[in-house]
Coordinates of C-alpha atoms in Angstrom, one line a residue:
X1 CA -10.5 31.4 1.3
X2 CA -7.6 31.3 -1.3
X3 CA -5.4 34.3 0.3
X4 CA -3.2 30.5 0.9
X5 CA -2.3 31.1 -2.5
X6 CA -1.1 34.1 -3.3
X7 CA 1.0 33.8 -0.5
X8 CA 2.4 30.3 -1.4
X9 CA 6.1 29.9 -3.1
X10 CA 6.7 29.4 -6.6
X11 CA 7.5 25.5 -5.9
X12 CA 4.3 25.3 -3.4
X13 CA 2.1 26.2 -6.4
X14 CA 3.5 23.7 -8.8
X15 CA 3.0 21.2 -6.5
X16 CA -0.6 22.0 -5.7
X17 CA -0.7 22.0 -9.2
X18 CA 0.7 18.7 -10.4
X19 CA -1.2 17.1 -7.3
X20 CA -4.9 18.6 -8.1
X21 CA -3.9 17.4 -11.2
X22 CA -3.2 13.6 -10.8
X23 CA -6.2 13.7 -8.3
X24 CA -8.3 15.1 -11.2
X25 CA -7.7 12.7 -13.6
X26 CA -7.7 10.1 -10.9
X27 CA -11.4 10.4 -11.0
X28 CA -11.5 11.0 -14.5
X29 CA -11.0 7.6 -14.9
X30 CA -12.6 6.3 -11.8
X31 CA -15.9 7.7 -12.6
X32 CA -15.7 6.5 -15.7
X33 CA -16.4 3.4 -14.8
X34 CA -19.8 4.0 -13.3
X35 CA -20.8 5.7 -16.6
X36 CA -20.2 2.8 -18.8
X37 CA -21.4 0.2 -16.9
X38 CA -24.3 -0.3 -19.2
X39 CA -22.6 -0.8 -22.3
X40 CA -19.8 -3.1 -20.7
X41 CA -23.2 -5.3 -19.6
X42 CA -24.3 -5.4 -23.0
X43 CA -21.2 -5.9 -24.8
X44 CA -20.4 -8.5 -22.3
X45 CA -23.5 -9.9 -21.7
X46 CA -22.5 -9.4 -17.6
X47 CA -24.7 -9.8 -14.9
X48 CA -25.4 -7.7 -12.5
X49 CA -22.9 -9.2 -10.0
X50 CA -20.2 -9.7 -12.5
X51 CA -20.7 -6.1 -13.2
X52 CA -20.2 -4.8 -9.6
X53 CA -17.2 -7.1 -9.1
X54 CA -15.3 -4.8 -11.1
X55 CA -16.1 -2.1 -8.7
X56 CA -15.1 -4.2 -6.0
X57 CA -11.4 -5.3 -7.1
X58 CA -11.1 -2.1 -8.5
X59 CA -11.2 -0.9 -4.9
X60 CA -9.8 -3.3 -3.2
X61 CA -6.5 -3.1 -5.8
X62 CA -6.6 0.7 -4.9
X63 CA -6.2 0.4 -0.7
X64 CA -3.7 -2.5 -1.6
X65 CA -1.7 0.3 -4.0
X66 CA -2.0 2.8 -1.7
X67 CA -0.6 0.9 0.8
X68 CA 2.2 0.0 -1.6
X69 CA 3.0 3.3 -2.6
X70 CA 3.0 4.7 0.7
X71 CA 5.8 2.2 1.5
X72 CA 7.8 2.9 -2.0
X73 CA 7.4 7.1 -1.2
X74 CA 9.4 6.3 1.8
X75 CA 12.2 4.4 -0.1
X76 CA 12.4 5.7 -3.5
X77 CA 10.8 9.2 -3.1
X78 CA 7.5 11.3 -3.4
X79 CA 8.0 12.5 -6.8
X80 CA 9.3 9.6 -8.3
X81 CA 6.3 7.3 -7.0
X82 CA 4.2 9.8 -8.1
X83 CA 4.9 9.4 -11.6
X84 CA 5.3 5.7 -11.3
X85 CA 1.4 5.6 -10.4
X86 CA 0.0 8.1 -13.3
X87 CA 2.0 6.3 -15.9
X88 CA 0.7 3.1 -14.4
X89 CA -3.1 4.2 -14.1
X90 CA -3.3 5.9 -17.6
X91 CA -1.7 2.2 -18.9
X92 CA -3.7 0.6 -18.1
X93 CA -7.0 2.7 -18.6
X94 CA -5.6 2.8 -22.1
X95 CA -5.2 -1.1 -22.7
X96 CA -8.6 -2.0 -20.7
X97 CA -10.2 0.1 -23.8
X98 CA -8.9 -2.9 -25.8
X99 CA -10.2 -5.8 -23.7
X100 CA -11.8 -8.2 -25.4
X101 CA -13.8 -10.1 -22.6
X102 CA -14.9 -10.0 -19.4
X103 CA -11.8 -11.6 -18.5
X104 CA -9.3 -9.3 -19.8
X105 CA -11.4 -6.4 -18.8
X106 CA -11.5 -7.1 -15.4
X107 CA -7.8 -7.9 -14.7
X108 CA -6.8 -4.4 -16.8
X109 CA -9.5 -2.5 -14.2
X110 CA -8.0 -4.2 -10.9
X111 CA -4.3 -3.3 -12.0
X112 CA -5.6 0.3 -12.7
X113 CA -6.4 0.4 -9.2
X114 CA -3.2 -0.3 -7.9
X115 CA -2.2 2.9 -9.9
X116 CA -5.6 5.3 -8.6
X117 CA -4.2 4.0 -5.1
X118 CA -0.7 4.9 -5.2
X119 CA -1.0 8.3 -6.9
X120 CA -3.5 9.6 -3.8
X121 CA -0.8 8.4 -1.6
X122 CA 2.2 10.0 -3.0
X123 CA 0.5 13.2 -3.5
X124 CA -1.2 13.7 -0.6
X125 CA 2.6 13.2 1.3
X126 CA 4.2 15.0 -1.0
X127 CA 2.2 18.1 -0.9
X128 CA 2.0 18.3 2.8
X129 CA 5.8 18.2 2.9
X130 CA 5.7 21.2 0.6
X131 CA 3.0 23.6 1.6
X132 CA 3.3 25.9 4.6
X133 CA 2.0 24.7 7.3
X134 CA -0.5 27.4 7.6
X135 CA -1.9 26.8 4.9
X136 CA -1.4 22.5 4.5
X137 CA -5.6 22.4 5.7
X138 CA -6.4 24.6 2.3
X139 CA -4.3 23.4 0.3
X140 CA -4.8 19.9 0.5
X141 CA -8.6 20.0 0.9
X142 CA -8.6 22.4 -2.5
X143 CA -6.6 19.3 -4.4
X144 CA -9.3 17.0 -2.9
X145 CA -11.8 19.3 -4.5
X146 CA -10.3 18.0 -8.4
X147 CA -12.2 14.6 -8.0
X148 CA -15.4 17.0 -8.3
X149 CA -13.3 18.2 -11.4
X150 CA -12.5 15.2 -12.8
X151 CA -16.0 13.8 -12.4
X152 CA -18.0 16.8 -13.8
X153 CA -15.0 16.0 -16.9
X154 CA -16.3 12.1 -16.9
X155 CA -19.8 13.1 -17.5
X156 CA -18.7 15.8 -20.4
X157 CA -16.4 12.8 -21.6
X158 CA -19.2 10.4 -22.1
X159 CA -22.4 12.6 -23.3
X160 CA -19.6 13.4 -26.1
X161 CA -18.3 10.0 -27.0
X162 CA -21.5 8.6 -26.7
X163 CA -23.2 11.6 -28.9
X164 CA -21.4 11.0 -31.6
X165 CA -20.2 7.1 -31.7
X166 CA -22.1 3.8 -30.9
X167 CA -22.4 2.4 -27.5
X168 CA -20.3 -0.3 -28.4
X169 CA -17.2 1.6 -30.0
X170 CA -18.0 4.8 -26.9
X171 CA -17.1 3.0 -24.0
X172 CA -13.8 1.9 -26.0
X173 CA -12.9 5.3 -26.7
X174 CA -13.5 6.7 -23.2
X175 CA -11.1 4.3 -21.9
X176 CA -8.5 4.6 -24.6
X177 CA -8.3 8.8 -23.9
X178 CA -7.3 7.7 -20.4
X179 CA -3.8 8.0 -21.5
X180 CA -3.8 11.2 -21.9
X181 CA -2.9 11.7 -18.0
X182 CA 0.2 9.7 -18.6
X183 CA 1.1 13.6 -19.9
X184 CA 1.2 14.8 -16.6
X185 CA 4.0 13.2 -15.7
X186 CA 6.5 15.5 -18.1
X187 CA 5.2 18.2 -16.0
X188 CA 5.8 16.7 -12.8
X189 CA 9.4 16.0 -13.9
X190 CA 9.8 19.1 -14.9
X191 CA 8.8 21.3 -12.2
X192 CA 8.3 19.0 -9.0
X193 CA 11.1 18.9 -6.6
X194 CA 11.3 15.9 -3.9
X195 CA 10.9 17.7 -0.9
X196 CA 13.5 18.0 1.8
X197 CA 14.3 14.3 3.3
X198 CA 15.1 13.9 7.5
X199 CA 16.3 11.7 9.2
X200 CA 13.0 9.5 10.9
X201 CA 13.1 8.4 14.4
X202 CA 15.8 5.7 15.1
X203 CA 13.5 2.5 15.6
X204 CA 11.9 3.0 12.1
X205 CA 15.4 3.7 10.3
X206 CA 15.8 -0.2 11.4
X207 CA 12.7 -1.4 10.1
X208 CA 10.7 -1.4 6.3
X209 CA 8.5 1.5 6.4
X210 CA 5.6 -0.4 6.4
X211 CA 6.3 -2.2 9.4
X212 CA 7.4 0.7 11.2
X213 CA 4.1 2.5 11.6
X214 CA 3.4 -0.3 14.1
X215 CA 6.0 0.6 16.5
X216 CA 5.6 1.3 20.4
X217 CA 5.8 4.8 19.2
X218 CA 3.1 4.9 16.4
X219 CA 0.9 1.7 16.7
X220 CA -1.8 3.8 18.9
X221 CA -2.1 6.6 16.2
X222 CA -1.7 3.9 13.4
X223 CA -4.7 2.2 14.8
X224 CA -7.0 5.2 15.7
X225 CA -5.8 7.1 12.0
X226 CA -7.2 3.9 10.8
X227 CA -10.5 3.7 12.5
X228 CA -10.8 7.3 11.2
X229 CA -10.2 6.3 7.6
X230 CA -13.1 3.1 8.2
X231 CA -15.4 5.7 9.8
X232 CA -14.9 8.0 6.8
X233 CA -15.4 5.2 4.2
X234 CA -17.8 3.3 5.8
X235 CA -20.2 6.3 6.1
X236 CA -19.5 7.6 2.4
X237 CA -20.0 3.8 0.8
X238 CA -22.9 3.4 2.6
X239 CA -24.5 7.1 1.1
X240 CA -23.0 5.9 -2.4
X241 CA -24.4 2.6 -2.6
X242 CA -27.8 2.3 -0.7
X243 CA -29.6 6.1 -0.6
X244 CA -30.1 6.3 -4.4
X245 CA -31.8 3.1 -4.1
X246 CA -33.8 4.1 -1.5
X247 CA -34.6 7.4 -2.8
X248 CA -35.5 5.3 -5.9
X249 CA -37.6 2.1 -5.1
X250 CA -39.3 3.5 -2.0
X251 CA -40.0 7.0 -2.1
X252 CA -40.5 6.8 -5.7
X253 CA -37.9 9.9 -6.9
X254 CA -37.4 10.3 -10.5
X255 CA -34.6 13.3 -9.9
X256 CA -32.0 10.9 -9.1
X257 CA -31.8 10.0 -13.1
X258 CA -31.3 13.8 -13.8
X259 CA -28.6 15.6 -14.8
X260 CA -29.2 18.9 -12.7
X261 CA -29.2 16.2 -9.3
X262 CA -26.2 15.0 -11.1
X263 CA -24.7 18.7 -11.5
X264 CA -25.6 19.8 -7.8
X265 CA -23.8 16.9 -5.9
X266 CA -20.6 17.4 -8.2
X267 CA -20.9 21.5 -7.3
X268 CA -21.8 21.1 -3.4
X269 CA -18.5 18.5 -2.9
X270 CA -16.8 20.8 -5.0
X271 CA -17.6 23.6 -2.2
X272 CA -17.1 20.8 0.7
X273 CA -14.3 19.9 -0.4
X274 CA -13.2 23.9 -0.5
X275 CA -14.5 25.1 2.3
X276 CA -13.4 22.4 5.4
X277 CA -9.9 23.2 4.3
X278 CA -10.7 27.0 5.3
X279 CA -12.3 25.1 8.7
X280 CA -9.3 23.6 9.6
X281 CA -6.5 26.0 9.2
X282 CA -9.0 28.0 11.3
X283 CA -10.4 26.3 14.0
X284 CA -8.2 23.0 14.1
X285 CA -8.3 19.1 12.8
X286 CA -10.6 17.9 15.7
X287 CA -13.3 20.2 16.0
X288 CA -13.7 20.6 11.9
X289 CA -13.7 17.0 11.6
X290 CA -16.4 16.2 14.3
X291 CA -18.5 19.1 12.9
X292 CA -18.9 17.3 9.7
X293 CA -19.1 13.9 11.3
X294 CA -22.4 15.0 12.9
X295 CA -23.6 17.2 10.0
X296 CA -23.0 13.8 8.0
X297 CA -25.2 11.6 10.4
X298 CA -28.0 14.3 10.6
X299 CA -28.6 14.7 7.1
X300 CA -29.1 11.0 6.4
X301 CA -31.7 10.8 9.1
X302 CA -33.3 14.0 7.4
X303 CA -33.1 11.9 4.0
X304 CA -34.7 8.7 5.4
X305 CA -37.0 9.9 8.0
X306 CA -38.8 13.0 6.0
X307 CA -41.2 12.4 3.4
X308 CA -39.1 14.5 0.7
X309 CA -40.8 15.5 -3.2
X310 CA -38.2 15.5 -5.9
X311 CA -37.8 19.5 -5.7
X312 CA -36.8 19.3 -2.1
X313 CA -34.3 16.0 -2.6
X314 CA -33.0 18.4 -5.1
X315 CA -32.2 21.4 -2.5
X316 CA -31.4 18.9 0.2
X317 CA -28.6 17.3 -2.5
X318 CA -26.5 20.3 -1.7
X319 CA -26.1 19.8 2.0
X320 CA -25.7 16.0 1.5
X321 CA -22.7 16.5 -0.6
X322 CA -21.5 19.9 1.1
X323 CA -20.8 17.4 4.2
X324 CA -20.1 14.4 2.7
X325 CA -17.2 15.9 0.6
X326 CA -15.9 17.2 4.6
X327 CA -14.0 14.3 6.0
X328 CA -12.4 13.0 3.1
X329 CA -11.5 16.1 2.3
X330 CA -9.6 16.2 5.9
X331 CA -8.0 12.6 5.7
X332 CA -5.1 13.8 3.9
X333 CA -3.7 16.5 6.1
X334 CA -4.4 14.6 9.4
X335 CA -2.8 11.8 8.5
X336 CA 0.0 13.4 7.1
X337 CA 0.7 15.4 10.4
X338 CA 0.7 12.3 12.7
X339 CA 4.0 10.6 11.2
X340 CA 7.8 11.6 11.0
X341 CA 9.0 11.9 7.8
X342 CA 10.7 8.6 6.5
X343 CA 7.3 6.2 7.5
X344 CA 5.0 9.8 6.4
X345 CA 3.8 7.4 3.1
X346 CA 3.8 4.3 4.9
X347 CA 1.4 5.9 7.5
X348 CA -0.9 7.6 5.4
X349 CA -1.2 5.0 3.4
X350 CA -2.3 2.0 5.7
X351 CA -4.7 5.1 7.9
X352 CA -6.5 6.1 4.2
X353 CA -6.5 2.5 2.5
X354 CA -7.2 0.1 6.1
X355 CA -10.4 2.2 5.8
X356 CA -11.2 1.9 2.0
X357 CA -11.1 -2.2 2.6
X358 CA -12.8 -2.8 6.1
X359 CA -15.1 -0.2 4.8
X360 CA -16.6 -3.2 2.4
X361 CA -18.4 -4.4 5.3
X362 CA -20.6 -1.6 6.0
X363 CA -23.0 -2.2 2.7
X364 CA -23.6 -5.7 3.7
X365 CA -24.3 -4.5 7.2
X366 CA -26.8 -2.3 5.9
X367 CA -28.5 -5.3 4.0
X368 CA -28.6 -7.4 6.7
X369 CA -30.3 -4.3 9.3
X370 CA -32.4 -3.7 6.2
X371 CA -34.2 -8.2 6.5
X372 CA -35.2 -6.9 9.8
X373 CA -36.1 -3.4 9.3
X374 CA -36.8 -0.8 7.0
X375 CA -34.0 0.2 3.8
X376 CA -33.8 4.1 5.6
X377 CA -33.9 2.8 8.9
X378 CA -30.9 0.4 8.0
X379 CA -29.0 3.3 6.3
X380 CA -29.8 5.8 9.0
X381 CA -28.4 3.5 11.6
X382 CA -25.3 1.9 9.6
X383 CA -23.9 5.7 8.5
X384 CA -24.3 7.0 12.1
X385 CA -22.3 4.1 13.2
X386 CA -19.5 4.9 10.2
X387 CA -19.4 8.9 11.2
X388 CA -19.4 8.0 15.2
X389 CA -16.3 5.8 14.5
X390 CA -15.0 9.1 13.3
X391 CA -15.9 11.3 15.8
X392 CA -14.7 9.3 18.8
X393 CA -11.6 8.1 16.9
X394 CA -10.3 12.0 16.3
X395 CA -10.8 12.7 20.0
X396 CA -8.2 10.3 20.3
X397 CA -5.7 12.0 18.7
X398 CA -3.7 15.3 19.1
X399 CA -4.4 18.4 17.3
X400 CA -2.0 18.7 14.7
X401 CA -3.1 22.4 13.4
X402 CA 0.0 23.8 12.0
X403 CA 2.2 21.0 13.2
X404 CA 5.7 22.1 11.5
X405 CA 6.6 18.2 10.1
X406 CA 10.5 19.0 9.7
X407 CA 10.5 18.4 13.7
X408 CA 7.7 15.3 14.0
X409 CA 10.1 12.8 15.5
X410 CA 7.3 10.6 17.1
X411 CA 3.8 10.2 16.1
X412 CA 2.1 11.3 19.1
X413 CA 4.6 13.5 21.5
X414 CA 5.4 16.3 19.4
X415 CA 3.5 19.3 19.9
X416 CA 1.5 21.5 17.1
X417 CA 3.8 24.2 16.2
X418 CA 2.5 28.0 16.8
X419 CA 0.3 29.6 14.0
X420 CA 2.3 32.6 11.5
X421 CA 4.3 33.7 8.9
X422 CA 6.7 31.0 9.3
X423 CA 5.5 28.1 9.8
X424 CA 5.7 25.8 7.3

């Protein structure tokens, strides 16, 4: 499953690198957030929905970075945007340790975002530019596996700083060590090349980037990529916001306040993440991506329909994840495949971050099922929706398996290049 690596180049390694790393810290600081909630609402005196609007601008900020940085990749360079959204992230993770009110806090958190945006933008192009293209599936789906890193290091980041300081000077701290990832960017300067630059197809050399995507020749795959990206977030934010409460208020399940439920979810999208990239490299984009889609929508009707006890919820957290982790874990080197190279950011940006916005309306949804219905009923029903959208969108588009990107022209006439040695 990592033979991709000991075959990769020198410069294919340092990439992987330097993007596993950004995508790491990334959620470092994300899932921060979530874990000092608590003290923020005491220090603050917040209420519950002041509390979750910081979530909420947080991500909006982030689709509306990555959107940004897609754009700016395509004029100024991977690299260079790359390090322009770490250095902005760790910033002002750093100075939203010093906030002083709810105020202050909240406008640090929503210009953090644009920076946790913009760097999964810029490296997800950037590596698929550099990585074979026999290997772009593993590759890119083992750098999506770091957020599993940088979450298990959030949790060791907090039980310390909360161990050994009070609650009120903790969360402070936390937030202030999020400039440490403002170090990566010596490395990426270092030893990250911008990759090889070609000339983009004629109609989008006369247009901004952004724009270009919705050209005669890419507005059917900008549109479908971006019903795959809603899919894919819709189905994830509803798991993430309503099945712990579920689990919680109606079957009654004290595990979910564990740390061993805590350690299994982080371990099984760890392995999700790991193992669809070995899926697609082998048996294609399409198929892998479906596979999950269904595996998704049958294991929430397993966890609202079956009368689980905390040890089973426990076991059945593995699968959850294992699947979960699958699709987003395959966003990065679909989308990348689909575009020529000088509207590549611009395309992968709106595809990922369209998703991450629209995607807001799928908790309400569930909500509003929920009046008339019951909570797993509602969930059941609104994720099947979110991983159809992805099924039936990806049938839409081409296989792109080991699609050689120096010779994408168009986004939806150039054929997948043969599997071997050479392909890159």
């Amino acid at each position: 499953m990592f033979d991709w690596y000991k075959s990769s180049a020198a410069v294919e390694r340092k990439t992987f690198w330097a993007c596993f790393a950004g995508w790491a810290l990334d959620a470092l600081d994300v899932q921060m957030l979530g874990l000092i909630i608590p003290a923020l609402t005491a220090v603050f005196a917040l209420t519950k929905t002041e509390a979750g609007l910081i979530s909420s601008l947080t991500l909006v900020a982030s689709a509306l970075g990555g959107w940004i940085a897609g754009s700016l990749s395509d004029r100024i360079g991977r690299v260079r945007t790359l390090q322009i959204a770490i250095l902005w992230f760790s910033i002002c993770t750093f100075l939203s340790g010093f906030a002083q009110d709810y105020t202050q806090f909240i406008a640090l958190k929503t210009l953090q975002g644009f920076g946790f945006g913009g760097e999964w933008t810029a490296g997800s192009v950037l590596l698929s530019e550099v990585i074979a293209a026999r290997n772009r599936g593993r590759a890119m789906s083992a750098t999506q596996s770091a957020w599993s890193v940088g979450w298990g290091a959030a949790v060791l980041l907090y039980a310390l700083a909360f161990s050994w300081l009070k609650p009120d000077i903790a969360w402070r701290a936390m937030l202030i060590a999020g400039l440490i990832p403002g170090l990566l960017v010596l490395y990426v300067r270092r030893h990250v090349p911008e990759p090889k630059r070609i000339a983009s197809a004629p109609e989008a050399q006369a247009k901004l980037p952004l724009t270009a995507i919705f050209g005669p020749r890419t507005l059917r795959v900008t549109l479908i990529g971006g019903c795959v990206g809603l899919g894919a977030h819709g189905g994830f934010i509803v798991l993430s916001t309503w099945l712990p409460t579920f689990l919680r208020t109606e079957r009654h399940l004290s595990v979910l306040h564990t740390s061993g439920y805590l350690a299994v979810l982080i371990f099984a999208f760890f392995c999700g993440y790991v193992s669809v990239g070995y899926l697609l490299d082998r048996f294609g984009r399409r198929p892998t991506i479906i596979l999950f889609a269904f595996a998704c929508t049958a294991m929430v009707v397993l966890y609202t329909l079956l009368p689980l006890t905390d040890h089973q919820m426990l076991a059945m957290g593995f699968p959850l994840g294992f699947f979960a982790a699958g699709i987003p874990g395959s966003m990065g080197a679909l989308f990348s495949e689909l575009y020529p190279s000088g509207i590549r950011g611009s395309g992968v940006g709106f595809c990922y971050n369209f998703g991450r916005i629209a995607s807001a309306a799928f908790p309400v949804l569930v909500g509003k099922l929920a009046e008339g219905s019951t909570l797993g009923n509602a969930i059941g029903i609104t994720a099947a929706v979110g991983y159809g959208i992805v099924a039936l969108s990806v049938l839409l588009l081409p296989e792109t398996r080991g699609r050689d990107l120096d010779t994408v022209t168009t986004a939806e006439t150039t054929p997948p290049a043969e599997l071997g040695p050479t392909s890159r």
